[in-house]
Coordinates of C-alpha atoms and ligand atoms in Angstrom, one line a residue:
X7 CA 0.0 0.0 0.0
X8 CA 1.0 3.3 -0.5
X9 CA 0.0 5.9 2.2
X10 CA 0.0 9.5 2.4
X11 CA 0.0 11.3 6.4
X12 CA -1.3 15.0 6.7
X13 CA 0.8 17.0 8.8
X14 CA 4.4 17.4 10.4
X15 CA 4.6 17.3 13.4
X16 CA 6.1 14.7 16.7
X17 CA 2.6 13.4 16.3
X18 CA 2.4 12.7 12.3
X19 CA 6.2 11.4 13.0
X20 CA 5.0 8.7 15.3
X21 CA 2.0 8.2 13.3
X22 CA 4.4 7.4 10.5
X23 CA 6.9 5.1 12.3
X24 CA 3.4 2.9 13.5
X25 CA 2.7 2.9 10.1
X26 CA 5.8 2.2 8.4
X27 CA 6.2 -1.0 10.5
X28 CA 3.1 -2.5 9.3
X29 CA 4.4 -5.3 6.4
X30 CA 1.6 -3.7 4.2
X31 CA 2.8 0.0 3.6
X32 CA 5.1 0.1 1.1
X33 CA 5.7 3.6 0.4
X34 CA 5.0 6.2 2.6
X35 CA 4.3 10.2 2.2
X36 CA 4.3 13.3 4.5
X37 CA 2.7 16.5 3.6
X38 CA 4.6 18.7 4.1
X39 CA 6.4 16.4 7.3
X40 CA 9.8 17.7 8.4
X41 CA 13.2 16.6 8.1
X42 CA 12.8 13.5 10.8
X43 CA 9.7 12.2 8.8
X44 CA 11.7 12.9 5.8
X45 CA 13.7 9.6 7.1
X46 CA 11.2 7.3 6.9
X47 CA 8.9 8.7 4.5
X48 CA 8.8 11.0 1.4
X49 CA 8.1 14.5 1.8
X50 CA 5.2 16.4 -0.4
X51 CA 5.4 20.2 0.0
X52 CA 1.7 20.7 -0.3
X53 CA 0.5 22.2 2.9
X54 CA -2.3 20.0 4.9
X55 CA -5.0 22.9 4.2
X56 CA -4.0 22.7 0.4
X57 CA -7.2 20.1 0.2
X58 CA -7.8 19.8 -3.6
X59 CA -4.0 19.5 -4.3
X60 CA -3.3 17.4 -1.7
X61 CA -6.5 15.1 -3.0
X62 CA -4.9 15.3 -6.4
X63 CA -1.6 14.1 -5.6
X64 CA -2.8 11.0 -4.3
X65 CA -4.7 11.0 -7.7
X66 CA -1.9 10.7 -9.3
X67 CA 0.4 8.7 -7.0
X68 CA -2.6 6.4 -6.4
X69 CA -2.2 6.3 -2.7
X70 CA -4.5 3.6 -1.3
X71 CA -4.7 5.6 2.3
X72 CA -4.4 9.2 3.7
X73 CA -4.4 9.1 7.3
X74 CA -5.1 12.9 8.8
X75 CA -2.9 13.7 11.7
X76 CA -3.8 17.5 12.6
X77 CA -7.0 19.3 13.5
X78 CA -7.6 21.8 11.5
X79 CA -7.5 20.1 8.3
X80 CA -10.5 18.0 9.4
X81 CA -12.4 20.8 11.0
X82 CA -11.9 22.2 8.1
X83 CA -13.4 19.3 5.6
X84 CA -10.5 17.6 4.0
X85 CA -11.8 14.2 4.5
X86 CA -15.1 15.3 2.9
X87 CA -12.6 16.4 -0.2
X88 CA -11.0 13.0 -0.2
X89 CA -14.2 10.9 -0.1
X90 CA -15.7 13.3 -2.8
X91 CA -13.1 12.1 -5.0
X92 CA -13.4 8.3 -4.3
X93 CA -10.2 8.8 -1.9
X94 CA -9.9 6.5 1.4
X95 CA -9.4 8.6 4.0
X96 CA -8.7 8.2 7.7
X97 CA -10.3 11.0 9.8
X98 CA -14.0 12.4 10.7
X99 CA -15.8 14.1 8.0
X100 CA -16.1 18.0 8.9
X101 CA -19.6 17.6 10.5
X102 CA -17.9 14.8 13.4
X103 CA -14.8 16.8 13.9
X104 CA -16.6 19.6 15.1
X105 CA -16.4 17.9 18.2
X106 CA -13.3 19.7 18.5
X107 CA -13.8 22.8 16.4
X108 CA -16.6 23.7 18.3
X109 CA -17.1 23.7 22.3
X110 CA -20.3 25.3 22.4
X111 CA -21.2 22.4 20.1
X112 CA -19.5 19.7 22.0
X113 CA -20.9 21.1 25.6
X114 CA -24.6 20.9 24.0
X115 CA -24.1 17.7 22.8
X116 CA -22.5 16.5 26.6
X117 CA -25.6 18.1 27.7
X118 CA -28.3 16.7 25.2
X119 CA -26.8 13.2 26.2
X120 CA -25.8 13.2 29.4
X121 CA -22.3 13.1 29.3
X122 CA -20.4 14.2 32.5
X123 CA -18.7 17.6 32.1
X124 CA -18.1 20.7 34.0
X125 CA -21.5 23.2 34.5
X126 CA -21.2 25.6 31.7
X127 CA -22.9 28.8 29.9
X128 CA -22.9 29.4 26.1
X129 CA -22.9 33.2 24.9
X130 CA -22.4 35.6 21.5
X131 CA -22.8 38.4 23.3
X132 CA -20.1 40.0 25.5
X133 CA -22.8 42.0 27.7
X134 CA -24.8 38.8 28.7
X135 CA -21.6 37.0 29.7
X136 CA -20.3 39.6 31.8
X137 CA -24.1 39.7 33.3
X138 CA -23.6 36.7 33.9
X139 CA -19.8 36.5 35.3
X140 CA -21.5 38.8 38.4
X141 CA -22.8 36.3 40.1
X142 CA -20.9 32.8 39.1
X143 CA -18.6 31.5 41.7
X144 CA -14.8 32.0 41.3
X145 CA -12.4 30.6 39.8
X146 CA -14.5 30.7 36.3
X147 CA -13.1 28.9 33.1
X148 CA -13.5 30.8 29.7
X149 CA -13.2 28.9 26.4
X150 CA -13.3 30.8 23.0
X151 CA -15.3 28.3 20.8
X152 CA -13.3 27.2 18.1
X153 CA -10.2 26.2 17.3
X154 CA -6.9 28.5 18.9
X155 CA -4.1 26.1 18.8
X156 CA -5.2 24.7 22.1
X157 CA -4.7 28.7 24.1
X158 CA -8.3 29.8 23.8
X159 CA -8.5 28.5 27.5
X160 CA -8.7 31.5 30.6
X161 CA -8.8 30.8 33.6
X162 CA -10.0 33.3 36.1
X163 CA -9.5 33.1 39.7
X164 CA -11.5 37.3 40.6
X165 CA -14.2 38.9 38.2
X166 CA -11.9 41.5 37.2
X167 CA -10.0 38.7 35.6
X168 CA -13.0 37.0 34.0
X169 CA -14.3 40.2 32.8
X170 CA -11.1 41.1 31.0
X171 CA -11.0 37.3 29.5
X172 CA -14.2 38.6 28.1
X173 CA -12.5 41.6 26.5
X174 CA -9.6 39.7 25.3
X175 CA -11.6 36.8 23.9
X176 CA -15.1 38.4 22.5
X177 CA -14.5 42.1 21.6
X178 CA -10.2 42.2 21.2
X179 CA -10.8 39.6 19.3
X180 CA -7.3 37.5 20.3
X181 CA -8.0 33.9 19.3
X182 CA -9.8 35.5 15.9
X183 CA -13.0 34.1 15.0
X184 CA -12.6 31.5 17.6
X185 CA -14.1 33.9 19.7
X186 CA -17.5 34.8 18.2
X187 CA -19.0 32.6 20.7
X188 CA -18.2 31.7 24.1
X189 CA -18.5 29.4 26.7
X190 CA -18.2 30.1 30.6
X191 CA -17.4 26.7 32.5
X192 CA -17.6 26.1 36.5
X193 CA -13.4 25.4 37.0
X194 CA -12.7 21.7 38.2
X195 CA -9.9 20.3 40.5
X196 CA -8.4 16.8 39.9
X197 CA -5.8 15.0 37.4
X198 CA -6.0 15.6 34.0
X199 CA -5.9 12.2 32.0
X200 CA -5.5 12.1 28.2
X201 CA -7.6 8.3 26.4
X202 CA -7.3 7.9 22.8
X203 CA -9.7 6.2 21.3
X204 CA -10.5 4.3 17.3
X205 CA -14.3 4.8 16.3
X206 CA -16.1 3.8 13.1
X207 CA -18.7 5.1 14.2
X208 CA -20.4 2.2 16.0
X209 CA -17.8 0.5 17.8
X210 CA -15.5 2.2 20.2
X211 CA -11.6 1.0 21.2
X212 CA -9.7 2.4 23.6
X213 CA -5.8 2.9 23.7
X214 CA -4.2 3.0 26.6
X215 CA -4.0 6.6 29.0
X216 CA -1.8 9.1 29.0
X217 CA -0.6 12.3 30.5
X218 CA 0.3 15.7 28.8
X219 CA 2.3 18.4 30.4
X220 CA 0.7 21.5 28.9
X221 CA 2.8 24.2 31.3
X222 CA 6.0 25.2 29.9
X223 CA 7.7 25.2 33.2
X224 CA 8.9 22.7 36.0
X225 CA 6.0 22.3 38.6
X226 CA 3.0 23.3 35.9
X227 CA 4.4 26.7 35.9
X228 CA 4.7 29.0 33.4
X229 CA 2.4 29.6 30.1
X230 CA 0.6 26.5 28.3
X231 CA 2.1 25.6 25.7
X232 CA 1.5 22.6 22.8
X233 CA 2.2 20.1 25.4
X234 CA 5.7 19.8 27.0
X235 CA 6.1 15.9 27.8
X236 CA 3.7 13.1 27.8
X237 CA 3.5 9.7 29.9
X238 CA 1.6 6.4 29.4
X239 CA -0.3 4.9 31.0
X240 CA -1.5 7.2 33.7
X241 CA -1.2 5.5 36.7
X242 CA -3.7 7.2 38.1
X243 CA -6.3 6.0 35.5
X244 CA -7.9 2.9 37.4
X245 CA -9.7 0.2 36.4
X246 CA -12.8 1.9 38.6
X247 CA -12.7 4.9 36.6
X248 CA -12.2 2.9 33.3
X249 CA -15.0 1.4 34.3
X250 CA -17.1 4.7 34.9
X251 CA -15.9 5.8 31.6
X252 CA -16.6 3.0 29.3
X253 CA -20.3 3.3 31.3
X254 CA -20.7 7.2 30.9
X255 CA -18.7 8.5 28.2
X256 CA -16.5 6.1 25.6
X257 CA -19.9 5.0 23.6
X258 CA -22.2 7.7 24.6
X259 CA -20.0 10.0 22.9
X260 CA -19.9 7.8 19.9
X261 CA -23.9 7.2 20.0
X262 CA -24.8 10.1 20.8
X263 CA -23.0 11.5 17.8
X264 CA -24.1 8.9 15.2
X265 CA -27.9 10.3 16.6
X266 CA -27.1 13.5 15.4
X267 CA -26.5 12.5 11.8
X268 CA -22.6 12.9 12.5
X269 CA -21.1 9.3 12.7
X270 CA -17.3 10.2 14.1
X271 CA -15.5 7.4 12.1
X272 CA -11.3 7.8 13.4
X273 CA -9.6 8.6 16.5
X274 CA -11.5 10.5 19.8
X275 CA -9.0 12.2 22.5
X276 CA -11.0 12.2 25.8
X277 CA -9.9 14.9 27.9
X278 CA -10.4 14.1 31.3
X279 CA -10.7 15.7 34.6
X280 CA -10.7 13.1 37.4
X281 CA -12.8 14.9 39.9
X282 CA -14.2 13.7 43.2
X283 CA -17.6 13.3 41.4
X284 CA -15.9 11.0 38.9
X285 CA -14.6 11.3 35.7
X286 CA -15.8 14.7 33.4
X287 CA -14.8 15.6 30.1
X288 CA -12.8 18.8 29.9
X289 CA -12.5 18.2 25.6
X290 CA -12.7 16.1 23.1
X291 CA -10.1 16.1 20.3
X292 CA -10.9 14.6 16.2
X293 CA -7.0 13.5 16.3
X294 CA -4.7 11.7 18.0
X295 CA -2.7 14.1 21.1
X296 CA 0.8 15.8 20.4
X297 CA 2.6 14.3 22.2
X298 CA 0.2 11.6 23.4
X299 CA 0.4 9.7 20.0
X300 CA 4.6 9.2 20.7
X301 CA 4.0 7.8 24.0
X302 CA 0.9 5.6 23.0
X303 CA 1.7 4.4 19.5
X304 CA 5.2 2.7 20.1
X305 CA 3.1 0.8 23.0
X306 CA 0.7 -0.3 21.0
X307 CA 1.1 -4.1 18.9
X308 CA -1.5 -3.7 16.7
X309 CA -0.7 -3.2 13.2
X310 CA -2.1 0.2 12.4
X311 CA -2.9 0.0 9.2
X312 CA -5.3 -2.7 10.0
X313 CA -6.6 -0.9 12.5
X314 CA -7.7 2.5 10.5
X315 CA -9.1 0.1 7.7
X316 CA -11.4 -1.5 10.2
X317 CA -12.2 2.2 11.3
X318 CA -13.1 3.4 7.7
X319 CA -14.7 -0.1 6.7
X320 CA -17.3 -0.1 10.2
X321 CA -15.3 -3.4 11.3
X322 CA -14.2 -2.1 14.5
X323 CA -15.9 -4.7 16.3
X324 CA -13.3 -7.2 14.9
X325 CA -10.1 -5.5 16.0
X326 CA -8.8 -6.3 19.5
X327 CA -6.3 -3.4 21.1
X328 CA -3.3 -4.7 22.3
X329 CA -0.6 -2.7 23.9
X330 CA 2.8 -3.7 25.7
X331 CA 2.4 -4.4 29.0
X332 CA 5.1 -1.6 30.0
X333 CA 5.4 2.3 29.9
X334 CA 6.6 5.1 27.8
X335 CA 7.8 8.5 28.5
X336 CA 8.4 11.1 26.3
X337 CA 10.2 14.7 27.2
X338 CA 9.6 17.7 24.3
X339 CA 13.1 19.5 23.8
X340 CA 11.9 22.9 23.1
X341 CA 13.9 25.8 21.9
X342 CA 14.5 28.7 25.1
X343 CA 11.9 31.0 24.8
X344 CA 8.8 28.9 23.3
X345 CA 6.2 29.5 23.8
X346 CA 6.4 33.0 23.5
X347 CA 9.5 33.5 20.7
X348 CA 12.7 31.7 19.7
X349 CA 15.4 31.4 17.6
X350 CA 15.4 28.7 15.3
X351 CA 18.0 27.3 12.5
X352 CA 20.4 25.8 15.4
X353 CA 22.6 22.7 14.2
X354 CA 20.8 19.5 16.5
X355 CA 24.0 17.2 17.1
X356 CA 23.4 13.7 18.3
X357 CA 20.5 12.2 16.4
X358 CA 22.5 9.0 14.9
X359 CA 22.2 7.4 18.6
X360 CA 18.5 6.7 18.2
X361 CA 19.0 4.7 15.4
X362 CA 20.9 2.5 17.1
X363 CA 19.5 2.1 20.5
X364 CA 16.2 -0.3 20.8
X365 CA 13.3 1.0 22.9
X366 CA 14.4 4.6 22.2
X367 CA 12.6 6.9 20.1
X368 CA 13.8 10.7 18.8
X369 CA 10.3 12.3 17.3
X370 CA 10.7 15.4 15.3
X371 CA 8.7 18.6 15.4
X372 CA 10.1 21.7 14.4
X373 CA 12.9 20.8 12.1
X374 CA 14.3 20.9 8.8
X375 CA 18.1 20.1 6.8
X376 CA 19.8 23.6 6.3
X377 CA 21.7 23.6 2.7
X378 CA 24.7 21.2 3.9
X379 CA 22.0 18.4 4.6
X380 CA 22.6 18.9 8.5
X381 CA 19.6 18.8 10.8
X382 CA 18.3 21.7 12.2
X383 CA 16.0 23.7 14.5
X384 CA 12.8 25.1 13.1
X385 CA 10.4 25.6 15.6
X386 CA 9.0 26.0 19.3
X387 CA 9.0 22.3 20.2
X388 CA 11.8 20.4 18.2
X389 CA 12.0 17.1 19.4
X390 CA 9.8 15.0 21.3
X391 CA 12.5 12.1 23.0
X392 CA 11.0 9.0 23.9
X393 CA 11.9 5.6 25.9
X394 CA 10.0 2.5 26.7
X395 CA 10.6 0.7 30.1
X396 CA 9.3 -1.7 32.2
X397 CA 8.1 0.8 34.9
X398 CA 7.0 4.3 34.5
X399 CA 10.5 5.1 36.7
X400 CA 11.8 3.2 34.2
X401 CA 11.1 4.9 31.3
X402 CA 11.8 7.7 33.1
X403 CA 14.9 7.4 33.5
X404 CA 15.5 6.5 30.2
X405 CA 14.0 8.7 28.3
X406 CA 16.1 11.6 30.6
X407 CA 19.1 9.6 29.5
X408 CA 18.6 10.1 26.1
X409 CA 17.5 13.6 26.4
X410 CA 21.7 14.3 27.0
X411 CA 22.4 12.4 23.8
X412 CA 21.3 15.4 21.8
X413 CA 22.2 18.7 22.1
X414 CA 21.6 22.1 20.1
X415 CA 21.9 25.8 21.3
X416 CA 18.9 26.8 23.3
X417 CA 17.9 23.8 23.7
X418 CA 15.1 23.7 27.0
X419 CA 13.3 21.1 28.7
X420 CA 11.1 20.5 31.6
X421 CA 12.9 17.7 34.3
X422 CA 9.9 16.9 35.9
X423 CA 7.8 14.9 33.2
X424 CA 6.5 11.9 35.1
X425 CA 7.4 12.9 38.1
X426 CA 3.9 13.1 39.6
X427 CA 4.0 9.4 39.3
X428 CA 6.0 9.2 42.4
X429 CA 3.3 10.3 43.6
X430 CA 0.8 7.0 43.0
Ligands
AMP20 P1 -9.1 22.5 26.9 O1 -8.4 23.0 25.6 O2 -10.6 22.7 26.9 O3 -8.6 21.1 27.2 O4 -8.4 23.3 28.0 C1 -7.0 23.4 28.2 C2 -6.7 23.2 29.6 O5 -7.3 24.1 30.5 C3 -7.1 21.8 30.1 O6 -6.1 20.8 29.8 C4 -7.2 22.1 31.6 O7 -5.9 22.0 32.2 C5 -7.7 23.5 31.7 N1 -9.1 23.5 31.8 C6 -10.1 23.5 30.8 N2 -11.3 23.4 31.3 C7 -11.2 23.4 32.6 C8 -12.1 23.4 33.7 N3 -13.5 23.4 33.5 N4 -11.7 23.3 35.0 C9 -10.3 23.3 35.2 N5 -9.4 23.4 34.2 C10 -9.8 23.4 33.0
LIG21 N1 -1.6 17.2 24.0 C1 -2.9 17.8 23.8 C2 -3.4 17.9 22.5 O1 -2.9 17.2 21.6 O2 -4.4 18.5 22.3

């Protein structure tokens, strides 16, 4: 098979190495990928919201799969393109992924169906909401609704705060468009798991948890960023609240959205809020998690390929999940300054080791070959390093230990990714 993967980031990276182990891809392409996909994969410069030429390259390349690994290509309808032109596709069709392009639209639905999530408000108008922030209980959580590269999130511990998370959001207008509507959310305490899940629609299978780091700085200081280091499995995800979930959430959400005429056929992200009163969703995601997917994909045995057929073919049902019973960690190397601004074109030194080590794993975000074929920096987030252990401490360690193998100026990391599972 030949297969084409939309996007280039750590996550489309790990995406790719699943894939490329499967004995049925034969050629694989990345549009427009970066310099580490560019290893294992061709590289198309089309960009992933170029729809109609991306659909006609794999026209004319007669790709046999395209498997969508960022948001806003499939909020924005690019597997509705694909399918148009008799293309098969991996991903939701535009009216499932609003699930994630819309959080007035996913709320409602949580609503509609009963699906546990925090108390919430929708509003288009910035007068009502700040009628309405006067008397809601402190701390308050805003949300611009659609999609703002995961920062259209405020939260407000005094009114005055709240009121200028209006301002910023509705009338200053600083996530765009996103913030033509609303919502106000009652603020929830407890651990944040990350679940993956495959859909077709009918059936739901879930991968196993993980844990993001969205704060750029040790201790969940600092400003959120794209997510900073990732864990699996969250040992703090229990079979009780598996349980609770796969009662309350996993298939509701799949039900509830084939009942609206929107079969979600691909991969769900659960966010998760493990509150006292249970599990709640904080989000929902149409994709896989950066970095989630490069903690949860070298776990898994399946062969993906199989998988994501049996999503677009309604054969779910068939597949069993199987993942390794050990754990993965994966620590972002970021360049100083993201994820407010940053130098990039820095020489990375170091990479060869990774191809030699077993168990290790050297994603690539922001990079790219400068002119004398060397690799270099190109972005906020540049490398997501991953290891495999037998523990969590494990893998801990070892992914830390392979964090020194590379090296490039301004490089910046968090040390504390997994550390909270001392704490289980
Ligand atoms: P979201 O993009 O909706 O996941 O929000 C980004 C982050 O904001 C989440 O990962 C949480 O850390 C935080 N957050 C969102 N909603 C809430 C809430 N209702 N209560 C507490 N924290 C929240
Ligand atoms: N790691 C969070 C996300 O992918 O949205």
């Amino acid at each position: 098979m030949k297969i084409l993967i939309v996007g280039s980031g750590g996550r489309e990276h790990a995406i790719a190495q699943a894939l490329a182990k499967s004995p049925k891809a034969e050629k694989l392409y990345c549009a427009p990928g970066n310099a580490g996909i560019g290893q294992i994969a061709e590289c198309v410069p089309i960009g992933a919201m170029e729809f109609d030429k991306l659909a006609a390259f794999a026209k004319e390349q007669a790709i046999d799969l395209t498997v969508v690994g960022m948001d806003d290509p499939l909020v924005g309808g690019i597997v509705d393109v694909f399918e148009k032109e008799g293309l098969r596709v991996f991903g939701p069709r535009k009216n499932a992924a609003i699930l994630e392009g819309s959080k007035a639209f996913s709320k409602d639905l949580m609503k509609k169906y009963g699906i546990p999530t925090a108390a919430y408000e929708t509003f288009d108008d910035p007068e009502k909401a700040l009628a309405y922030l006067a008397n809601a209980k402190m701390p308050v959580v805003l949300k611009a609704d659609g999609l703002a590269l995961g920062k259209g999130v405020l939260i407000c511990n005094t009114l005055d705060e709240a009121k200028a998370g209006v301002k910023e959001i509705m009338q200053d207008k600083k996530f765009g468009s996103a913030g033509d509507h609303m919502v106000i959310e009652e603020f929830m305490t407890g651990r944040e798991v990350s679940v993956l899940s495959f859909t077709d629609g009918k059936t739901i299978k879930i991968m196993s948890s993980a844990q993001d780091h969205k704060r750029a700085m040790d201790g969940d200081k600092g400003l959120n960023t794209g997510g900073m280091g990732t864990f699996s499995p969250s040992p703090f995800y229990t079979e009780e609240i598996d349980r609770v979930c796969k009662e309350k959430i996993y298939q509701a959400t799949v039900d509830a959205m084939a009942a609206e005429g929107r079969p979600f056929s691909g991969v769900i992200f659960f966010g998760l809020m493990l509150t006292e009163d249970g599990p709640k969703v904080l989000e929902y995601n149409a994709r896989f998690g950066d970095p989630e997917a490069q903690v949860v994909l070298p776990r898994m045995k399946n062969d993906l390929v199989d998988v994501m057929e049996a999503c677009i073919d309604g054969t779910l049902d068939q597949i069993t999940l199987d993942f390794a019973d050990n754990a993965a960690v994966c620590v972002v190397l970021a360049s100083e300054g993201y994820p407010v601004s940053y130098e990039k074109g820095f020489v990375i030194n170091g990479l060869s080791k990774f191809d030699t080590e077993d168990g290790y794993f050297c994603f690539h975000a922001g990079t790219k070959k400068n002119d004398a074929g060397e690799f270099v920096t190109n972005g906020g987030r540049v490398l997501g390093v991953t290891a495999v252990g037998e523990t969590l401490k494990k893998a801990r360690e070892n992914a830390y230990k392979a964090t020194e193998w590379v090296d490039f100026q301004g490089k910046y990391m968090r040390h504390d990714i997994g550390k909270a599972i001392e704490e289980a």
